Amino acid sequence: MSIFNAIKRLFGMSDTPQNQTQKIVDTDIPEPKQASKSKLATETSIEKTEKEISTKINDDNKQSTETTEDSEYIDENIDSSTNTTIKSQKDKLEDSSLTTKDTKHYTTHHAIIGAGPCGVVAAETLRKENPTAEITLIGNENEPPYSRMAIPYLLINKIGEEGTHLRQSDHYQKQNINYLQQTVASVDANKNELVMADGSTLVYKKLLIAAGSHPIAPPIEGIDLPNVHSCWTLKDARQIASIAKEGSNVVLMGAGFIGCIILEALVKRGVKLSIIEMGSRMVPRMMDEKAGGLLEKWCIEKGVNVLTSTKITAIKESDGNMRVELDNGDKLVADLVISATGVKPNTAFLENSGIEVNDGITVNNKLQTNIENIYAAGDVAQGKDFSTGKYEVQAIQPTAVDHGRIAALNMSGKHVEHSGSLNMNVLDTLGLISHSFGLWMGVEGGDSVEIYNPDAYKYLNLRFGTDENADVLVGASTLGMTQHIGVLRGLIESKIHLKEWKEHLLVDPTRIMEAYLASTQELDNAV
């Protein structure tokens, strides 16, 4: 499976092509050299085992936490004597008056603020559980619901704009999901009412806040210049594509996860790219010094100018372009500056709502806020971390999709506890694949083992727990090594005690599949 298809499945994107005239051309991971028939048979068996592991983990995670109320979900009608029901999707498409100067008042059973993967999956789950309930999905962009993770593929013309869309254009109408393009200005939890930026209102019975996050603009002189952009929305992508032509000078501010996703698209567009990262390494929240250093070396060899431990102090207009000033005294000429310095949850509109907000919206293990009929999910919520048990913001799309499904089930009357989302990242940087899972940075007192081959751009690090979990794999990170990635994730999520196999892995960490098979077989025999 290609990295693009893996990311589509991971992030809740539809497998159905959105534009039949835009064929997606995938760049697959290189195949291994020709092996003997016996070896190929073994590898086929291993691949089958890895798929079974992933399937079993996903099924177990769903089944172990879900229990249904005995009482049937009651589809009560909201009193609409003074309000008008939201127009059907068809009517809205014909009228196209999604925003209007005339104040409108709507009602709905389930309101979802946010039309990203989290919100879409939540709406679909609600529809599956409640066939007759009124469901309203609210997006604040003048676009169909789309995946931000697909934007780099749009920038290199692997897909058209339709290819970024999460579902086919008629999907929401077929599902009888109202899609409302509005900006929610405030929430009145006492009245169960949303107030839109244009003054219209929406009364709900239950609310899911899946409003996502927004890019952070660093306090730098010139950050508001016309040719300084984030790469977060389709509008951003269009602006970047209009400037980032072959041979143009582009400065990318930030080499975190978002920056590295954009990086490849910019290189493939033929720009002269400089990356400025204030940290000591690339992707500091995913890689340690060795892995981050290898990634930096890899990018430099591919013609990218990478400057770590460096800050931009100012961006100034100069002779028709821009001059980017650095804290080391250097200056870079730029036609385009892209800011990718992190994101922050969209919670400003919740001021005075009574909804409790810290780093994000605080929730319990059902993704329920401090207000009984209001839930929060995705980037905006402080959900439970699988590895630590703490409630933290995890701004990654796999977590958002997981949150959306669980929150919707609870909104439907089920009792589903969120056991925690595994912190995981998958990154393809100019053909060099990297992964991180769980506590990849390790825990104090825990053992670890690594493979480090800088000449071959290979890195693997396994992290183990402490005390009674000293033989449990709690985290892992890889770079340039793509075998048995599903097994690494499976061992971490299943919390299997490896016993004597931990010692084998400390000697040779590549024996991870053997360790999994031996440990699970022992568990099966015990049962």
mmCIF file of N, CA and C in Angstrom, residues 430-518:
data_model
loop_
_atom_site.group_PDB
_atom_site.id
_atom_site.type_symbol
_atom_site.label_atom_id
_atom_site.label_comp_id
_atom_site.label_asym_id
_atom_site.label_seq_id
_atom_site.Cartn_x
_atom_site.Cartn_y
_atom_site.Cartn_z
ATOM 1 N N LEU A 430 10.359 13.523 1.121
ATOM 2 C CA LEU A 430 11.166 13.332 -0.087
ATOM 3 C C LEU A 430 11.577 11.872 -0.254
ATOM 4 N N GLY A 431 10.655 10.970 0.079
ATOM 5 C CA GLY A 431 10.901 9.541 -0.095
ATOM 6 C C GLY A 431 11.449 8.826 1.116
ATOM 7 N N LEU A 432 11.794 9.544 2.158
ATOM 8 C CA LEU A 432 12.298 8.922 3.388
ATOM 9 C C LEU A 432 11.124 8.809 4.364
ATOM 10 N N ILE A 433 10.734 7.571 4.680
ATOM 11 C CA ILE A 433 9.554 7.323 5.501
ATOM 12 C C ILE A 433 9.949 7.241 6.976
ATOM 13 N N SER A 434 9.153 7.891 7.816
ATOM 14 C CA SER A 434 9.404 7.840 9.258
ATOM 15 C C SER A 434 8.091 7.631 10.003
ATOM 16 N N HIS A 435 8.202 7.027 11.193
ATOM 17 C CA HIS A 435 7.037 6.764 12.034
ATOM 18 C C HIS A 435 7.398 7.041 13.486
ATOM 19 N N SER A 436 6.390 7.358 14.279
ATOM 20 C CA SER A 436 6.567 7.373 15.734
ATOM 21 C C SER A 436 5.267 6.933 16.378
ATOM 22 N N PHE A 437 5.395 6.163 17.465
ATOM 23 C CA PHE A 437 4.235 5.635 18.166
ATOM 24 C C PHE A 437 4.431 5.775 19.668
ATOM 25 N N GLY A 438 3.341 6.137 20.349
ATOM 26 C CA GLY A 438 3.341 6.120 21.802
ATOM 27 C C GLY A 438 4.411 6.993 22.425
ATOM 28 N N LEU A 439 5.051 6.456 23.479
ATOM 29 C CA LEU A 439 6.089 7.191 24.207
ATOM 30 C C LEU A 439 7.425 6.982 23.509
ATOM 31 N N TRP A 440 7.529 7.499 22.280
ATOM 32 C CA TRP A 440 8.725 7.286 21.467
ATOM 33 C C TRP A 440 9.960 7.905 22.097
ATOM 34 N N MET A 441 9.764 8.890 22.979
ATOM 35 C CA MET A 441 10.893 9.541 23.641
ATOM 36 C C MET A 441 11.348 8.767 24.876
ATOM 37 N N GLY A 442 10.579 7.723 25.247
ATOM 38 C CA GLY A 442 10.946 6.879 26.383
ATOM 39 C C GLY A 442 10.392 7.373 27.702
ATOM 40 N N VAL A 443 10.532 6.553 28.725
ATOM 41 C CA VAL A 443 10.125 6.907 30.082
ATOM 42 C C VAL A 443 11.335 6.785 30.997
ATOM 43 N N GLU A 444 11.369 7.588 32.030
ATOM 44 C CA GLU A 444 12.501 7.587 32.950
ATOM 45 C C GLU A 444 12.648 6.212 33.601
ATOM 46 N N GLY A 445 13.848 5.643 33.491
ATOM 47 C CA GLY A 445 14.118 4.338 34.072
ATOM 48 C C GLY A 445 13.833 3.174 33.149
ATOM 49 N N GLY A 446 13.218 3.440 31.987
ATOM 50 C CA GLY A 446 12.898 2.366 31.048
ATOM 51 C C GLY A 446 14.068 2.043 30.137
ATOM 52 N N ASP A 447 14.176 0.784 29.723
ATOM 53 C CA ASP A 447 15.233 0.358 28.808
ATOM 54 C C ASP A 447 14.900 0.779 27.381
ATOM 55 N N SER A 448 15.930 0.849 26.568
ATOM 56 C CA SER A 448 15.733 1.168 25.155
ATOM 57 C C SER A 448 16.834 0.528 24.328
ATOM 58 N N VAL A 449 16.564 0.384 23.045
ATOM 59 C CA VAL A 449 17.560 -0.155 22.118
ATOM 60 C C VAL A 449 17.356 0.528 20.777
ATOM 61 N N GLU A 450 18.445 0.724 20.033
ATOM 62 C CA GLU A 450 18.320 1.402 18.748
ATOM 63 C C GLU A 450 19.239 0.791 17.703
ATOM 64 N N ILE A 451 18.854 0.975 16.476
ATOM 65 C CA ILE A 451 19.703 0.710 15.310
ATOM 66 C C ILE A 451 19.934 2.062 14.653
ATOM 67 N N TYR A 452 21.185 2.376 14.408
ATOM 68 C CA TYR A 452 21.518 3.672 13.821
ATOM 69 C C TYR A 452 22.554 3.466 12.732
ATOM 70 N N ASN A 453 22.123 3.660 11.484
ATOM 71 C CA ASN A 453 23.006 3.505 10.334
ATOM 72 C C ASN A 453 22.880 4.755 9.478
ATOM 73 N N PRO A 454 23.663 5.796 9.803
ATOM 74 C CA PRO A 454 23.497 7.079 9.106
ATOM 75 C C PRO A 454 23.819 7.019 7.620
ATOM 76 N N ASP A 455 24.736 6.161 7.219
ATOM 77 C CA ASP A 455 25.084 6.074 5.797
ATOM 78 C C ASP A 455 23.923 5.541 4.964
ATOM 79 N N ALA A 456 23.151 4.645 5.563
ATOM 80 C CA ALA A 456 22.004 4.055 4.858
ATOM 81 C C ALA A 456 20.687 4.746 5.201
ATOM 82 N N TYR A 457 20.737 5.794 6.021
ATOM 83 C CA TYR A 457 19.544 6.497 6.487
ATOM 84 C C TYR A 457 18.554 5.527 7.139
ATOM 85 N N LYS A 458 19.068 4.736 8.065
ATOM 86 C CA LYS A 458 18.239 3.767 8.779
ATOM 87 C C LYS A 458 18.295 4.067 10.278
ATOM 88 N N TYR A 459 17.115 4.056 10.897
ATOM 89 C CA TYR A 459 17.061 4.283 12.339
ATOM 90 C C TYR A 459 15.841 3.575 12.912
ATOM 91 N N LEU A 460 16.059 2.876 14.033
ATOM 92 C CA LEU A 460 14.970 2.219 14.755
ATOM 93 C C LEU A 460 15.244 2.350 16.240
ATOM 94 N N ASN A 461 14.245 2.764 16.987
ATOM 95 C CA ASN A 461 14.394 2.892 18.433
ATOM 96 C C ASN A 461 13.174 2.283 19.113
ATOM 97 N N LEU A 462 13.416 1.328 20.040
ATOM 98 C CA LEU A 462 12.351 0.714 20.820
ATOM 99 C C LEU A 462 12.475 1.175 22.268
ATOM 100 N N ARG A 463 11.333 1.513 22.867
ATOM 101 C CA ARG A 463 11.310 1.995 24.248
ATOM 102 C C ARG A 463 10.423 1.096 25.106
ATOM 103 N N PHE A 464 10.930 0.715 26.273
ATOM 104 C CA PHE A 464 10.209 -0.179 27.172
ATOM 105 C C PHE A 464 9.797 0.560 28.446
ATOM 106 N N GLY A 465 8.804 -0.020 29.142
ATOM 107 C CA GLY A 465 8.285 0.593 30.354
ATOM 108 C C GLY A 465 9.143 0.300 31.569
ATOM 109 N N THR A 466 8.575 0.533 32.733
ATOM 110 C CA THR A 466 9.303 0.324 33.989
ATOM 111 C C THR A 466 8.464 -0.537 34.936
ATOM 112 N N ASP A 467 9.117 -0.978 36.012
ATOM 113 C CA ASP A 467 8.460 -1.738 37.088
ATOM 114 C C ASP A 467 7.751 -2.962 36.520
ATOM 115 N N GLU A 468 6.437 -3.110 36.803
ATOM 116 C CA GLU A 468 5.726 -4.305 36.336
ATOM 117 C C GLU A 468 5.546 -4.310 34.820
ATOM 118 N N ASN A 469 5.804 -3.173 34.177
ATOM 119 C CA ASN A 469 5.718 -3.090 32.715
ATOM 120 C C ASN A 469 7.094 -2.973 32.065
ATOM 121 N N ALA A 470 8.100 -3.430 32.736
ATOM 122 C CA ALA A 470 9.473 -3.317 32.217
ATOM 123 C C ALA A 470 9.676 -4.101 30.927
ATOM 124 N N ASP A 471 8.834 -5.115 30.700
ATOM 125 C CA ASP A 471 8.959 -5.911 29.471
ATOM 126 C C ASP A 471 7.867 -5.563 28.459
ATOM 127 N N VAL A 472 7.234 -4.399 28.636
ATOM 128 C CA VAL A 472 6.186 -3.948 27.718
ATOM 129 C C VAL A 472 6.734 -2.843 26.821
ATOM 130 N N LEU A 473 6.513 -2.986 25.512
ATOM 131 C CA LEU A 473 6.920 -1.937 24.568
ATOM 132 C C LEU A 473 5.954 -0.766 24.698
ATOM 133 N N VAL A 474 6.476 0.414 25.032
ATOM 134 C CA VAL A 474 5.611 1.583 25.239
ATOM 135 C C VAL A 474 5.775 2.641 24.152
ATOM 136 N N GLY A 475 6.827 2.537 23.343
ATOM 137 C CA GLY A 475 7.044 3.523 22.296
ATOM 138 C C GLY A 475 8.040 3.036 21.273
ATOM 139 N N ALA A 476 7.990 3.618 20.087
ATOM 140 C CA ALA A 476 8.929 3.246 19.030
ATOM 141 C C ALA A 476 8.998 4.370 18.011
ATOM 142 N N SER A 477 10.142 4.489 17.368
ATOM 143 C CA SER A 477 10.288 5.420 16.251
ATOM 144 C C SER A 477 11.185 4.800 15.201
ATOM 145 N N THR A 478 10.889 5.098 13.952
ATOM 146 C CA THR A 478 11.667 4.543 12.849
ATOM 147 C C THR A 478 11.933 5.623 11.818
ATOM 148 N N LEU A 479 12.974 5.435 11.043
ATOM 149 C CA LEU A 479 13.262 6.282 9.892
ATOM 150 C C LEU A 479 13.963 5.412 8.859
ATOM 151 N N GLY A 480 13.419 5.386 7.654
ATOM 152 C CA GLY A 480 14.013 4.582 6.589
ATOM 153 C C GLY A 480 13.797 3.098 6.745
ATOM 154 N N MET A 481 12.963 2.684 7.667
ATOM 155 C CA MET A 481 12.677 1.264 7.895
ATOM 156 C C MET A 481 11.157 1.095 7.911
ATOM 157 N N THR A 482 10.628 0.337 6.966
ATOM 158 C CA THR A 482 9.180 0.243 6.808
ATOM 159 C C THR A 482 8.618 -1.146 7.099
ATOM 160 N N GLN A 483 9.467 -2.099 7.458
ATOM 161 C CA GLN A 483 8.976 -3.442 7.744
ATOM 162 C C GLN A 483 8.370 -3.537 9.140
ATOM 163 N N HIS A 484 7.276 -4.259 9.236
ATOM 164 C CA HIS A 484 6.640 -4.620 10.505
ATOM 165 C C HIS A 484 6.195 -3.393 11.324
ATOM 166 N N ILE A 485 5.834 -2.326 10.639
ATOM 167 C CA ILE A 485 5.357 -1.136 11.351
ATOM 168 C C ILE A 485 4.046 -1.439 12.084
ATOM 169 N N GLY A 486 3.184 -2.227 11.445
ATOM 170 C CA GLY A 486 1.935 -2.606 12.093
ATOM 171 C C GLY A 486 2.151 -3.410 13.359
ATOM 172 N N VAL A 487 3.222 -4.203 13.384
ATOM 173 C CA VAL A 487 3.545 -5.010 14.567
ATOM 174 C C VAL A 487 3.984 -4.105 15.716
ATOM 175 N N LEU A 488 4.782 -3.090 15.413
ATOM 176 C CA LEU A 488 5.209 -2.150 16.448
ATOM 177 C C LEU A 488 3.991 -1.495 17.099
ATOM 178 N N ARG A 489 3.092 -1.019 16.269
ATOM 179 C CA ARG A 489 1.876 -0.393 16.796
ATOM 180 C C ARG A 489 1.056 -1.406 17.599
ATOM 181 N N GLY A 490 0.954 -2.632 17.072
ATOM 182 C CA GLY A 490 0.179 -3.663 17.746
ATOM 183 C C GLY A 490 0.712 -4.014 19.120
ATOM 184 N N LEU A 491 2.028 -4.131 19.244
ATOM 185 C CA LEU A 491 2.627 -4.445 20.539
ATOM 186 C C LEU A 491 2.386 -3.332 21.554
ATOM 187 N N ILE A 492 2.475 -2.092 21.091
ATOM 188 C CA ILE A 492 2.268 -0.958 22.003
ATOM 189 C C ILE A 492 0.814 -0.894 22.451
ATOM 190 N N GLU A 493 -0.120 -1.044 21.517
ATOM 191 C CA GLU A 493 -1.533 -0.922 21.865
ATOM 192 C C GLU A 493 -2.052 -2.100 22.684
ATOM 193 N N SER A 494 -1.494 -3.275 22.453
ATOM 194 C CA SER A 494 -1.958 -4.454 23.188
ATOM 195 C C SER A 494 -1.292 -4.594 24.555
ATOM 196 N N LYS A 495 -0.188 -3.877 24.783
ATOM 197 C CA LYS A 495 0.521 -3.905 26.067
ATOM 198 C C LYS A 495 0.926 -5.335 26.466
ATOM 199 N N ILE A 496 1.351 -6.094 25.478
ATOM 200 C CA ILE A 496 1.753 -7.484 25.717
ATOM 201 C C ILE A 496 3.049 -7.532 26.514
ATOM 202 N N HIS A 497 3.105 -8.408 27.512
ATOM 203 C CA HIS A 497 4.348 -8.637 28.251
ATOM 204 C C HIS A 497 5.231 -9.565 27.414
ATOM 205 N N LEU A 498 6.378 -9.077 27.020
ATOM 206 C CA LEU A 498 7.268 -9.808 26.122
ATOM 207 C C LEU A 498 8.115 -10.854 26.845
ATOM 208 N N LYS A 499 8.234 -10.731 28.145
ATOM 209 C CA LYS A 499 9.013 -11.665 28.972
ATOM 210 C C LYS A 499 10.423 -11.805 28.414
ATOM 211 N N GLU A 500 10.863 -13.052 28.141
ATOM 212 C CA GLU A 500 12.255 -13.254 27.704
ATOM 213 C C GLU A 500 12.531 -12.624 26.344
ATOM 214 N N TRP A 501 11.460 -12.346 25.575
ATOM 215 C CA TRP A 501 11.674 -11.757 24.256
ATOM 216 C C TRP A 501 12.142 -10.304 24.336
ATOM 217 N N LYS A 502 11.944 -9.673 25.452
ATOM 218 C CA LYS A 502 12.504 -8.332 25.605
ATOM 219 C C LYS A 502 14.027 -8.395 25.497
ATOM 220 N N GLU A 503 14.629 -9.383 26.137
ATOM 221 C CA GLU A 503 16.093 -9.521 26.099
ATOM 222 C C GLU A 503 16.574 -9.798 24.682
ATOM 223 N N HIS A 504 15.816 -10.591 23.930
ATOM 224 C CA HIS A 504 16.185 -10.847 22.530
ATOM 225 C C HIS A 504 16.149 -9.553 21.721
ATOM 226 N N LEU A 505 15.140 -8.732 21.978
ATOM 227 C CA LEU A 505 15.022 -7.476 21.235
ATOM 228 C C LEU A 505 16.103 -6.474 21.624
ATOM 229 N N LEU A 506 16.534 -6.513 22.875
ATOM 230 C CA LEU A 506 17.624 -5.615 23.282
ATOM 231 C C LEU A 506 18.915 -5.960 22.558
ATOM 232 N N VAL A 507 19.042 -7.208 22.126
ATOM 233 C CA VAL A 507 20.215 -7.636 21.344
ATOM 234 C C VAL A 507 19.992 -7.349 19.865
ATOM 235 N N ASP A 508 18.783 -7.664 19.366
ATOM 236 C CA ASP A 508 18.479 -7.476 17.952
ATOM 237 C C ASP A 508 17.033 -6.988 17.808
ATOM 238 N N PRO A 509 16.816 -5.676 17.742
ATOM 239 C CA PRO A 509 15.448 -5.123 17.682
ATOM 240 C C PRO A 509 14.717 -5.446 16.386
ATOM 241 N N THR A 510 15.396 -5.959 15.378
ATOM 242 C CA THR A 510 14.707 -6.298 14.127
ATOM 243 C C THR A 510 13.880 -7.575 14.255
ATOM 244 N N ARG A 511 14.000 -8.274 15.371
ATOM 245 C CA ARG A 511 13.252 -9.522 15.566
ATOM 246 C C ARG A 511 11.856 -9.247 16.150
ATOM 247 N N ILE A 512 11.322 -8.110 15.824
ATOM 248 C CA ILE A 512 10.068 -7.668 16.426
ATOM 249 C C ILE A 512 8.903 -8.575 16.058
ATOM 250 N N MET A 513 8.873 -9.085 14.803
ATOM 251 C CA MET A 513 7.793 -9.983 14.406
ATOM 252 C C MET A 513 7.863 -11.300 15.177
ATOM 253 N N GLU A 514 9.063 -11.830 15.333
ATOM 254 C CA GLU A 514 9.222 -13.062 16.103
ATOM 255 C C GLU A 514 8.746 -12.868 17.536
ATOM 256 N N ALA A 515 9.085 -11.724 18.098
ATOM 257 C CA ALA A 515 8.682 -11.438 19.476
ATOM 258 C C ALA A 515 7.169 -11.390 19.587
ATOM 259 N N TYR A 516 6.522 -10.768 18.611
ATOM 260 C CA TYR A 516 5.064 -10.679 18.651
ATOM 261 C C TYR A 516 4.423 -12.057 18.533
ATOM 262 N N LEU A 517 4.871 -12.836 17.555
ATOM 263 C CA LEU A 517 4.280 -14.157 17.331
ATOM 264 C C LEU A 517 4.457 -15.048 18.550
ATOM 265 N N ALA A 518 5.667 -15.043 19.132
ATOM 266 C CA ALA A 518 5.931 -15.885 20.302
ATOM 267 C C ALA A 518 5.080 -15.459 21.492
#
